[in-house]
Amino acid sequence: KQEVTQIPAALSVPEGENLVLNCSFTDSAIYNLQWFRQDPGKGLTSLLLIQSSQREQTSGRLNASLDKSSGRSTLYIAASQPGDSATYLCAVPYNTDKLIFGTGTRLQVFP
Amino acid sequence: GAVVSQHPSRVICKSGTSVKIECRSLDFQATTMFWYRQFPKQSLMLMATSNEGSKATYEQGVEKDKFLINHASLTLSTLTVTSAHPEDSSFYICSAENRQGNEQFFGPGTRLTVL
């Protein structure tokens, strides 16, 4: 059964730092991986979707990489800002179109 | 494009009552929608897959008679929490799958509090 874990569980940094969030999955037979952002009490915002044929995707200050063989993905946030404070979730599909979510990383960026 | 709405955004009810939550895909048709539940400080857990025109498929451990799902049209799925109890208090999020079947778009969530 697919298991998705994220490290660290929580992170608190001063603004301006470059950050790396990690996502690990046990079954490498995935066809994509997605990163989401969730603000407290809110729904999900999709950040990046990486297809299995891709190694990375970039959107603004965000860069996500995918290494299927090692079962890992990283989300890189450059020059972090207080507005980046949120919970970041990765998710992989299983049984064709269902999603299984990681445990999440709670990020706080302080001024 | 690809906007999903949920209604209500927040609901408080008494124990024993039933609560209906709507999930709508506003600008696309979705034959498949999903319902998730999220407890505080935990990740999302899939409850059920909602298929237009057919019965929902429930994940293991989810009571189908308690969480009634109806997907009567290509843009609307409803989740009814029947005889709600305080332990049903949670954040419920739906998602709608695109036509290609390779991406889900999420609603803003519904906070249910059962007193």
PDB file of C-alpha atoms in Angstrom:
ATOM      1  CA  LYS A   1       0.000   0.000   0.000  1.00  0.00           C
ATOM      2  CA  GLN A   2       1.243   3.450  -0.896  1.00  0.00           C
ATOM      3  CA  GLU A   3       2.437   5.536   2.029  1.00  0.00           C
ATOM      4  CA  VAL A   4       3.411   9.173   1.731  1.00  0.00           C
ATOM      5  CA  THR A   5       5.416  10.974   4.376  1.00  0.00           C
ATOM      6  CA  GLN A   6       6.714  14.501   4.597  1.00  0.00           C
ATOM      7  CA  ILE A   7       9.703  15.865   6.440  1.00  0.00           C
ATOM      8  CA  PRO A   8       9.920  18.075   8.379  1.00  0.00           C
ATOM      9  CA  ALA A   9       6.514  18.087  10.017  1.00  0.00           C
ATOM     10  CA  ALA A  10       6.976  21.713  10.988  1.00  0.00           C
ATOM     11  CA  LEU A  11       9.397  24.440  10.053  1.00  0.00           C
ATOM     12  CA  SER A  12       9.866  27.971  11.357  1.00  0.00           C
ATOM     13  CA  VAL A  13      12.295  30.274   9.564  1.00  0.00           C
ATOM     14  CA  PRO A  14      13.052  33.974   9.162  1.00  0.00           C
ATOM     15  CA  GLU A  15      12.005  35.503   5.895  1.00  0.00           C
ATOM     16  CA  GLY A  16      14.476  35.453   3.067  1.00  0.00           C
ATOM     17  CA  GLU A  17      15.651  31.904   3.631  1.00  0.00           C
ATOM     18  CA  ASN A  18      15.611  29.285   0.903  1.00  0.00           C
ATOM     19  CA  LEU A  19      13.661  26.210   1.990  1.00  0.00           C
ATOM     20  CA  VAL A  20      13.446  22.569   1.034  1.00  0.00           C
ATOM     21  CA  LEU A  21      10.400  20.485   1.879  1.00  0.00           C
ATOM     22  CA  ASN A  22      10.606  16.739   1.405  1.00  0.00           C
ATOM     23  CA  CYS A  23       8.039  14.181   0.324  1.00  0.00           C
ATOM     24  CA  SER A  24       8.663  10.430   0.244  1.00  0.00           C
ATOM     25  CA  PHE A  25       6.458   7.712  -1.198  1.00  0.00           C
ATOM     26  CA  THR A  26       6.834   3.954  -0.926  1.00  0.00           C
ATOM     27  CA  ASP A  27       5.442   2.853  -4.304  1.00  0.00           C
ATOM     28  CA  SER A  28       7.334   4.412  -7.187  1.00  0.00           C
ATOM     29  CA  ALA A  29       4.750   3.356  -9.778  1.00  0.00           C
ATOM     30  CA  ILE A  30       3.121   6.773  -9.898  1.00  0.00           C
ATOM     31  CA  TYR A  31       2.240   8.801 -12.964  1.00  0.00           C
ATOM     32  CA  ASN A  32       2.398  12.189 -11.285  1.00  0.00           C
ATOM     33  CA  LEU A  33       2.904  13.973  -8.002  1.00  0.00           C
ATOM     34  CA  GLN A  34       1.255  17.142  -6.851  1.00  0.00           C
ATOM     35  CA  TRP A  35       2.131  19.783  -4.290  1.00  0.00           C
ATOM     36  CA  PHE A  36      -0.581  21.763  -2.533  1.00  0.00           C
ATOM     37  CA  ARG A  37      -0.753  24.634  -0.146  1.00  0.00           C
ATOM     38  CA  GLN A  38      -3.370  24.835   2.595  1.00  0.00           C
ATOM     39  CA  ASP A  39      -3.962  27.936   4.669  1.00  0.00           C
ATOM     40  CA  PRO A  40      -5.492  27.440   8.134  1.00  0.00           C
ATOM     41  CA  GLY A  41      -9.160  26.501   7.868  1.00  0.00           C
ATOM     42  CA  LYS A  42      -9.081  26.741   4.092  1.00  0.00           C
ATOM     43  CA  GLY A  43      -9.175  24.377   1.155  1.00  0.00           C
ATOM     44  CA  LEU A  44      -6.289  23.346  -1.019  1.00  0.00           C
ATOM     45  CA  THR A  45      -4.453  25.386  -3.594  1.00  0.00           C
ATOM     46  CA  SER A  46      -2.586  23.402  -6.199  1.00  0.00           C
ATOM     47  CA  LEU A  47       0.979  24.635  -6.554  1.00  0.00           C
ATOM     48  CA  LEU A  48       2.727  22.299  -8.927  1.00  0.00           C
ATOM     49  CA  LEU A  49       1.903  19.085 -10.753  1.00  0.00           C
ATOM     50  CA  ILE A  50       4.833  16.979 -11.954  1.00  0.00           C
ATOM     51  CA  GLN A  51       4.235  14.226 -14.462  1.00  0.00           C
ATOM     52  CA  SER A  52       6.260  11.038 -14.084  1.00  0.00           C
ATOM     53  CA  SER A  53       8.153  11.865 -17.273  1.00  0.00           C
ATOM     54  CA  GLN A  54       9.304  15.179 -15.827  1.00  0.00           C
ATOM     55  CA  ARG A  55      12.085  15.801 -13.368  1.00  0.00           C
ATOM     56  CA  GLU A  56      10.988  19.177 -12.162  1.00  0.00           C
ATOM     57  CA  GLN A  57       8.469  21.964 -12.460  1.00  0.00           C
ATOM     58  CA  THR A  58       8.851  25.634 -11.653  1.00  0.00           C
ATOM     59  CA  SER A  59       6.371  28.343 -10.794  1.00  0.00           C
ATOM     60  CA  GLY A  60       7.736  31.648  -9.607  1.00  0.00           C
ATOM     61  CA  ARG A  61       9.749  31.094  -6.456  1.00  0.00           C
ATOM     62  CA  LEU A  62       8.687  27.462  -6.267  1.00  0.00           C
ATOM     63  CA  ASN A  63      10.509  24.545  -7.790  1.00  0.00           C
ATOM     64  CA  ALA A  64       9.457  20.938  -7.363  1.00  0.00           C
ATOM     65  CA  SER A  65      11.561  17.962  -8.339  1.00  0.00           C
ATOM     66  CA  LEU A  66      10.616  14.325  -8.696  1.00  0.00           C
ATOM     67  CA  ASP A  67      12.848  11.263  -8.453  1.00  0.00           C
ATOM     68  CA  LYS A  68      10.614   8.257  -8.950  1.00  0.00           C
ATOM     69  CA  SER A  69      13.344   5.668  -8.554  1.00  0.00           C
ATOM     70  CA  SER A  70      14.171   6.843  -5.066  1.00  0.00           C
ATOM     71  CA  GLY A  71      10.572   7.639  -4.160  1.00  0.00           C
ATOM     72  CA  ARG A  72      11.201  11.281  -3.402  1.00  0.00           C
ATOM     73  CA  SER A  73      10.043  14.738  -4.300  1.00  0.00           C
ATOM     74  CA  THR A  74      11.248  18.048  -2.994  1.00  0.00           C
ATOM     75  CA  LEU A  75       9.614  21.443  -2.985  1.00  0.00           C
ATOM     76  CA  TYR A  76      12.098  24.280  -3.025  1.00  0.00           C
ATOM     77  CA  ILE A  77      10.922  27.717  -1.936  1.00  0.00           C
ATOM     78  CA  ALA A  78      13.288  30.529  -2.754  1.00  0.00           C
ATOM     79  CA  ALA A  79      13.533  33.730  -0.735  1.00  0.00           C
ATOM     80  CA  SER A  80      10.720  32.798   1.624  1.00  0.00           C
ATOM     81  CA  GLN A  81       8.182  35.415   2.684  1.00  0.00           C
ATOM     82  CA  PRO A  82       5.718  35.619   5.603  1.00  0.00           C
ATOM     83  CA  GLY A  83       2.935  35.083   3.069  1.00  0.00           C
ATOM     84  CA  ASP A  84       4.358  31.643   2.379  1.00  0.00           C
ATOM     85  CA  SER A  85       3.284  30.537   5.849  1.00  0.00           C
ATOM     86  CA  ALA A  86       0.893  27.614   5.390  1.00  0.00           C
ATOM     87  CA  THR A  87       0.776  23.839   5.404  1.00  0.00           C
ATOM     88  CA  TYR A  88       2.277  22.200   2.343  1.00  0.00           C
ATOM     89  CA  LEU A  89       0.974  18.828   1.231  1.00  0.00           C
ATOM     90  CA  CYS A  90       2.196  16.465  -1.425  1.00  0.00           C
ATOM     91  CA  ALA A  91      -0.094  13.886  -2.973  1.00  0.00           C
ATOM     92  CA  VAL A  92       0.273  10.936  -5.325  1.00  0.00           C
ATOM     93  CA  PRO A  93      -2.417   9.037  -7.208  1.00  0.00           C
ATOM     94  CA  TYR A  94      -3.278   5.415  -6.497  1.00  0.00           C
ATOM     95  CA  ASN A  95      -5.889   3.087  -7.962  1.00  0.00           C
ATOM     96  CA  THR A  96      -5.905   5.231 -11.115  1.00  0.00           C
ATOM     97  CA  ASP A  97      -7.366   8.504  -9.910  1.00  0.00           C
ATOM     98  CA  LYS A  98      -7.584   8.518  -6.129  1.00  0.00           C
ATOM     99  CA  LEU A  99      -5.116  10.672  -4.254  1.00  0.00           C
ATOM    100  CA  ILE A 100      -3.209   9.829  -1.127  1.00  0.00           C
ATOM    101  CA  PHE A 101      -1.837  12.782   0.758  1.00  0.00           C
ATOM    102  CA  GLY A 102       1.332  13.171   2.711  1.00  0.00           C
ATOM    103  CA  THR A 103       1.412  14.105   6.352  1.00  0.00           C
ATOM    104  CA  GLY A 104       2.120  17.753   5.570  1.00  0.00           C
ATOM    105  CA  THR A 105       4.730  20.318   6.543  1.00  0.00           C
ATOM    106  CA  ARG A 106       3.557  23.317   8.566  1.00  0.00           C
ATOM    107  CA  LEU A 107       5.668  26.267   7.540  1.00  0.00           C
ATOM    108  CA  GLN A 108       5.941  29.534   9.396  1.00  0.00           C
ATOM    109  CA  VAL A 109       8.004  32.355   7.971  1.00  0.00           C
ATOM    110  CA  PHE A 110       8.474  35.222  10.376  1.00  0.00           C
ATOM    111  CA  PRO A 111       9.498  38.777   9.481  1.00  0.00           C
TER     112      PRO A 111
ATOM    113  CA  GLY B   1     -11.175  27.871 -15.163  1.00  0.00           C
ATOM    114  CA  ALA B   2     -11.545  24.663 -13.110  1.00  0.00           C
ATOM    115  CA  VAL B   3     -13.285  26.196 -10.125  1.00  0.00           C
ATOM    116  CA  VAL B   4     -14.970  24.071  -7.492  1.00  0.00           C
ATOM    117  CA  SER B   5     -17.267  25.527  -4.859  1.00  0.00           C
ATOM    118  CA  GLN B   6     -18.661  24.115  -1.648  1.00  0.00           C
ATOM    119  CA  HIS B   7     -21.676  25.160   0.342  1.00  0.00           C
ATOM    120  CA  PRO B   8     -21.941  25.879   3.151  1.00  0.00           C
ATOM    121  CA  SER B   9     -18.450  26.946   4.146  1.00  0.00           C
ATOM    122  CA  ARG B  10     -19.274  26.504   7.811  1.00  0.00           C
ATOM    123  CA  VAL B  11     -22.096  24.755   9.649  1.00  0.00           C
ATOM    124  CA  ILE B  12     -22.891  24.175  13.285  1.00  0.00           C
ATOM    125  CA  CYS B  13     -25.569  21.675  14.169  1.00  0.00           C
ATOM    126  CA  LYS B  14     -26.978  19.763  17.086  1.00  0.00           C
ATOM    127  CA  SER B  15     -26.184  16.132  17.657  1.00  0.00           C
ATOM    128  CA  GLY B  16     -28.642  13.853  15.877  1.00  0.00           C
ATOM    129  CA  THR B  17     -29.429  16.163  12.994  1.00  0.00           C
ATOM    130  CA  SER B  18     -28.432  15.658   9.368  1.00  0.00           C
ATOM    131  CA  VAL B  19     -26.286  18.045   7.407  1.00  0.00           C
ATOM    132  CA  LYS B  20     -25.963  18.320   3.636  1.00  0.00           C
ATOM    133  CA  ILE B  21     -22.835  19.669   1.974  1.00  0.00           C
ATOM    134  CA  GLU B  22     -22.805  20.584  -1.704  1.00  0.00           C
ATOM    135  CA  CYS B  23     -19.859  20.406  -4.065  1.00  0.00           C
ATOM    136  CA  ARG B  24     -20.144  22.064  -7.457  1.00  0.00           C
ATOM    137  CA  SER B  25     -17.813  22.260 -10.420  1.00  0.00           C
ATOM    138  CA  LEU B  26     -18.569  25.723 -11.750  1.00  0.00           C
ATOM    139  CA  ASP B  27     -17.014  25.786 -15.188  1.00  0.00           C
ATOM    140  CA  PHE B  28     -16.463  22.176 -16.135  1.00  0.00           C
ATOM    141  CA  GLN B  29     -18.250  18.874 -15.983  1.00  0.00           C
ATOM    142  CA  ALA B  30     -17.022  16.208 -13.641  1.00  0.00           C
ATOM    143  CA  THR B  31     -18.138  12.609 -13.858  1.00  0.00           C
ATOM    144  CA  THR B  32     -16.047  11.869 -10.808  1.00  0.00           C
ATOM    145  CA  MET B  33     -15.832  13.793  -7.579  1.00  0.00           C
ATOM    146  CA  PHE B  34     -14.134  12.900  -4.331  1.00  0.00           C
ATOM    147  CA  TRP B  35     -14.906  13.606  -0.703  1.00  0.00           C
ATOM    148  CA  TYR B  36     -12.163  14.014   1.869  1.00  0.00           C
ATOM    149  CA  ARG B  37     -12.154  14.555   5.589  1.00  0.00           C
ATOM    150  CA  GLN B  38      -9.489  16.333   7.553  1.00  0.00           C
ATOM    151  CA  PHE B  39      -9.143  16.299  11.327  1.00  0.00           C
ATOM    152  CA  PRO B  40      -7.168  19.051  13.050  1.00  0.00           C
ATOM    153  CA  LYS B  41      -3.473  18.992  12.254  1.00  0.00           C
ATOM    154  CA  GLN B  42      -3.865  15.879  10.161  1.00  0.00           C
ATOM    155  CA  SER B  43      -3.731  15.296   6.446  1.00  0.00           C
ATOM    156  CA  LEU B  44      -6.680  14.727   4.161  1.00  0.00           C
ATOM    157  CA  MET B  45      -8.190  11.270   4.096  1.00  0.00           C
ATOM    158  CA  LEU B  46     -10.280  10.099   1.194  1.00  0.00           C
ATOM    159  CA  MET B  47     -13.773   9.090   2.268  1.00  0.00           C
ATOM    160  CA  ALA B  48     -15.447   8.169  -0.968  1.00  0.00           C
ATOM    161  CA  THR B  49     -15.469   8.472  -4.727  1.00  0.00           C
ATOM    162  CA  SER B  50     -18.625   9.948  -6.177  1.00  0.00           C
ATOM    163  CA  ASN B  51     -19.570   8.853  -9.680  1.00  0.00           C
ATOM    164  CA  GLU B  52     -22.251  10.626 -11.672  1.00  0.00           C
ATOM    165  CA  GLY B  53     -25.265   8.441 -12.184  1.00  0.00           C
ATOM    166  CA  SER B  54     -24.057   5.561 -10.058  1.00  0.00           C
ATOM    167  CA  LYS B  55     -23.406   4.611  -6.471  1.00  0.00           C
ATOM    168  CA  ALA B  56     -20.476   6.078  -4.623  1.00  0.00           C
ATOM    169  CA  THR B  57     -17.490   3.955  -3.720  1.00  0.00           C
ATOM    170  CA  TYR B  58     -16.510   4.208  -0.065  1.00  0.00           C
ATOM    171  CA  GLU B  59     -13.075   3.743   1.436  1.00  0.00           C
ATOM    172  CA  GLN B  60     -12.554   1.123   4.078  1.00  0.00           C
ATOM    173  CA  GLY B  61     -13.875   2.169   7.441  1.00  0.00           C
ATOM    174  CA  VAL B  62     -16.260   4.816   6.109  1.00  0.00           C
ATOM    175  CA  GLU B  63     -19.927   4.108   6.863  1.00  0.00           C
ATOM    176  CA  LYS B  64     -21.948   4.509   3.700  1.00  0.00           C
ATOM    177  CA  ASP B  65     -25.218   4.762   5.599  1.00  0.00           C
ATOM    178  CA  LYS B  66     -23.871   7.603   7.666  1.00  0.00           C
ATOM    179  CA  PHE B  67     -22.235   9.549   4.865  1.00  0.00           C
ATOM    180  CA  LEU B  68     -24.720   9.583   2.013  1.00  0.00           C
ATOM    181  CA  ILE B  69     -23.371  10.712  -1.322  1.00  0.00           C
ATOM    182  CA  ASN B  70     -25.450  11.723  -4.299  1.00  0.00           C
ATOM    183  CA  HIS B  71     -23.955  12.713  -7.646  1.00  0.00           C
ATOM    184  CA  ALA B  72     -27.056  13.496  -9.639  1.00  0.00           C
ATOM    185  CA  SER B  73     -25.514  15.742 -12.271  1.00  0.00           C
ATOM    186  CA  LEU B  74     -22.165  16.365 -13.913  1.00  0.00           C
ATOM    187  CA  THR B  75     -21.617  19.473 -11.819  1.00  0.00           C
ATOM    188  CA  LEU B  76     -23.019  18.602  -8.411  1.00  0.00           C
ATOM    189  CA  SER B  77     -22.248  16.076  -5.717  1.00  0.00           C
ATOM    190  CA  THR B  78     -23.720  16.193  -2.239  1.00  0.00           C
ATOM    191  CA  LEU B  79     -22.527  14.661   1.002  1.00  0.00           C
ATOM    192  CA  THR B  80     -25.112  14.210   3.729  1.00  0.00           C
ATOM    193  CA  VAL B  81     -23.890  13.465   7.223  1.00  0.00           C
ATOM    194  CA  THR B  82     -26.809  11.666   8.817  1.00  0.00           C
ATOM    195  CA  SER B  83     -27.492  11.690  12.550  1.00  0.00           C
ATOM    196  CA  ALA B  84     -24.392  13.719  13.144  1.00  0.00           C
ATOM    197  CA  HIS B  85     -22.409  13.274  16.347  1.00  0.00           C
ATOM    198  CA  PRO B  86     -19.614  15.384  17.835  1.00  0.00           C
ATOM    199  CA  GLU B  87     -17.004  12.948  16.512  1.00  0.00           C
ATOM    200  CA  ASP B  88     -18.165  13.826  12.989  1.00  0.00           C
ATOM    201  CA  SER B  89     -16.936  17.376  13.528  1.00  0.00           C
ATOM    202  CA  SER B  90     -14.280  17.884  10.909  1.00  0.00           C
ATOM    203  CA  PHE B  91     -13.258  19.755   7.793  1.00  0.00           C
ATOM    204  CA  TYR B  92     -14.802  18.212   4.696  1.00  0.00           C
ATOM    205  CA  ILE B  93     -13.243  18.922   1.307  1.00  0.00           C
ATOM    206  CA  CYS B  94     -14.441  17.823  -2.097  1.00  0.00           C
ATOM    207  CA  SER B  95     -12.620  17.664  -5.374  1.00  0.00           C
ATOM    208  CA  ALA B  96     -13.714  17.264  -8.963  1.00  0.00           C
ATOM    209  CA  GLU B  97     -11.745  15.392 -11.559  1.00  0.00           C
ATOM    210  CA  ASN B  98     -11.111  16.824 -15.007  1.00  0.00           C
ATOM    211  CA  ARG B  99     -12.240  15.088 -18.191  1.00  0.00           C
ATOM    212  CA  GLN B 100      -8.782  13.719 -18.827  1.00  0.00           C
ATOM    213  CA  GLY B 101      -8.843  12.040 -15.436  1.00  0.00           C
ATOM    214  CA  ASN B 102      -5.382  13.215 -14.516  1.00  0.00           C
ATOM    215  CA  GLU B 103      -6.037  16.131 -12.170  1.00  0.00           C
ATOM    216  CA  GLN B 104      -8.374  17.029  -9.336  1.00  0.00           C
ATOM    217  CA  PHE B 105      -9.551  20.501  -8.455  1.00  0.00           C
ATOM    218  CA  PHE B 106     -10.429  21.138  -4.852  1.00  0.00           C
ATOM    219  CA  GLY B 107     -13.236  23.014  -3.186  1.00  0.00           C
ATOM    220  CA  PRO B 108     -12.631  25.467  -0.347  1.00  0.00           C
ATOM    221  CA  GLY B 109     -13.896  23.053   2.281  1.00  0.00           C
ATOM    222  CA  THR B 110     -16.747  22.954   4.799  1.00  0.00           C
ATOM    223  CA  ARG B 111     -16.158  23.167   8.527  1.00  0.00           C
ATOM    224  CA  LEU B 112     -18.708  21.019  10.360  1.00  0.00           C
ATOM    225  CA  THR B 113     -19.141  21.401  14.094  1.00  0.00           C
ATOM    226  CA  VAL B 114     -21.577  19.098  15.856  1.00  0.00           C
ATOM    227  CA  LEU B 115     -22.574  20.191  19.327  1.00  0.00           C
TER     228      LEU B 115
END
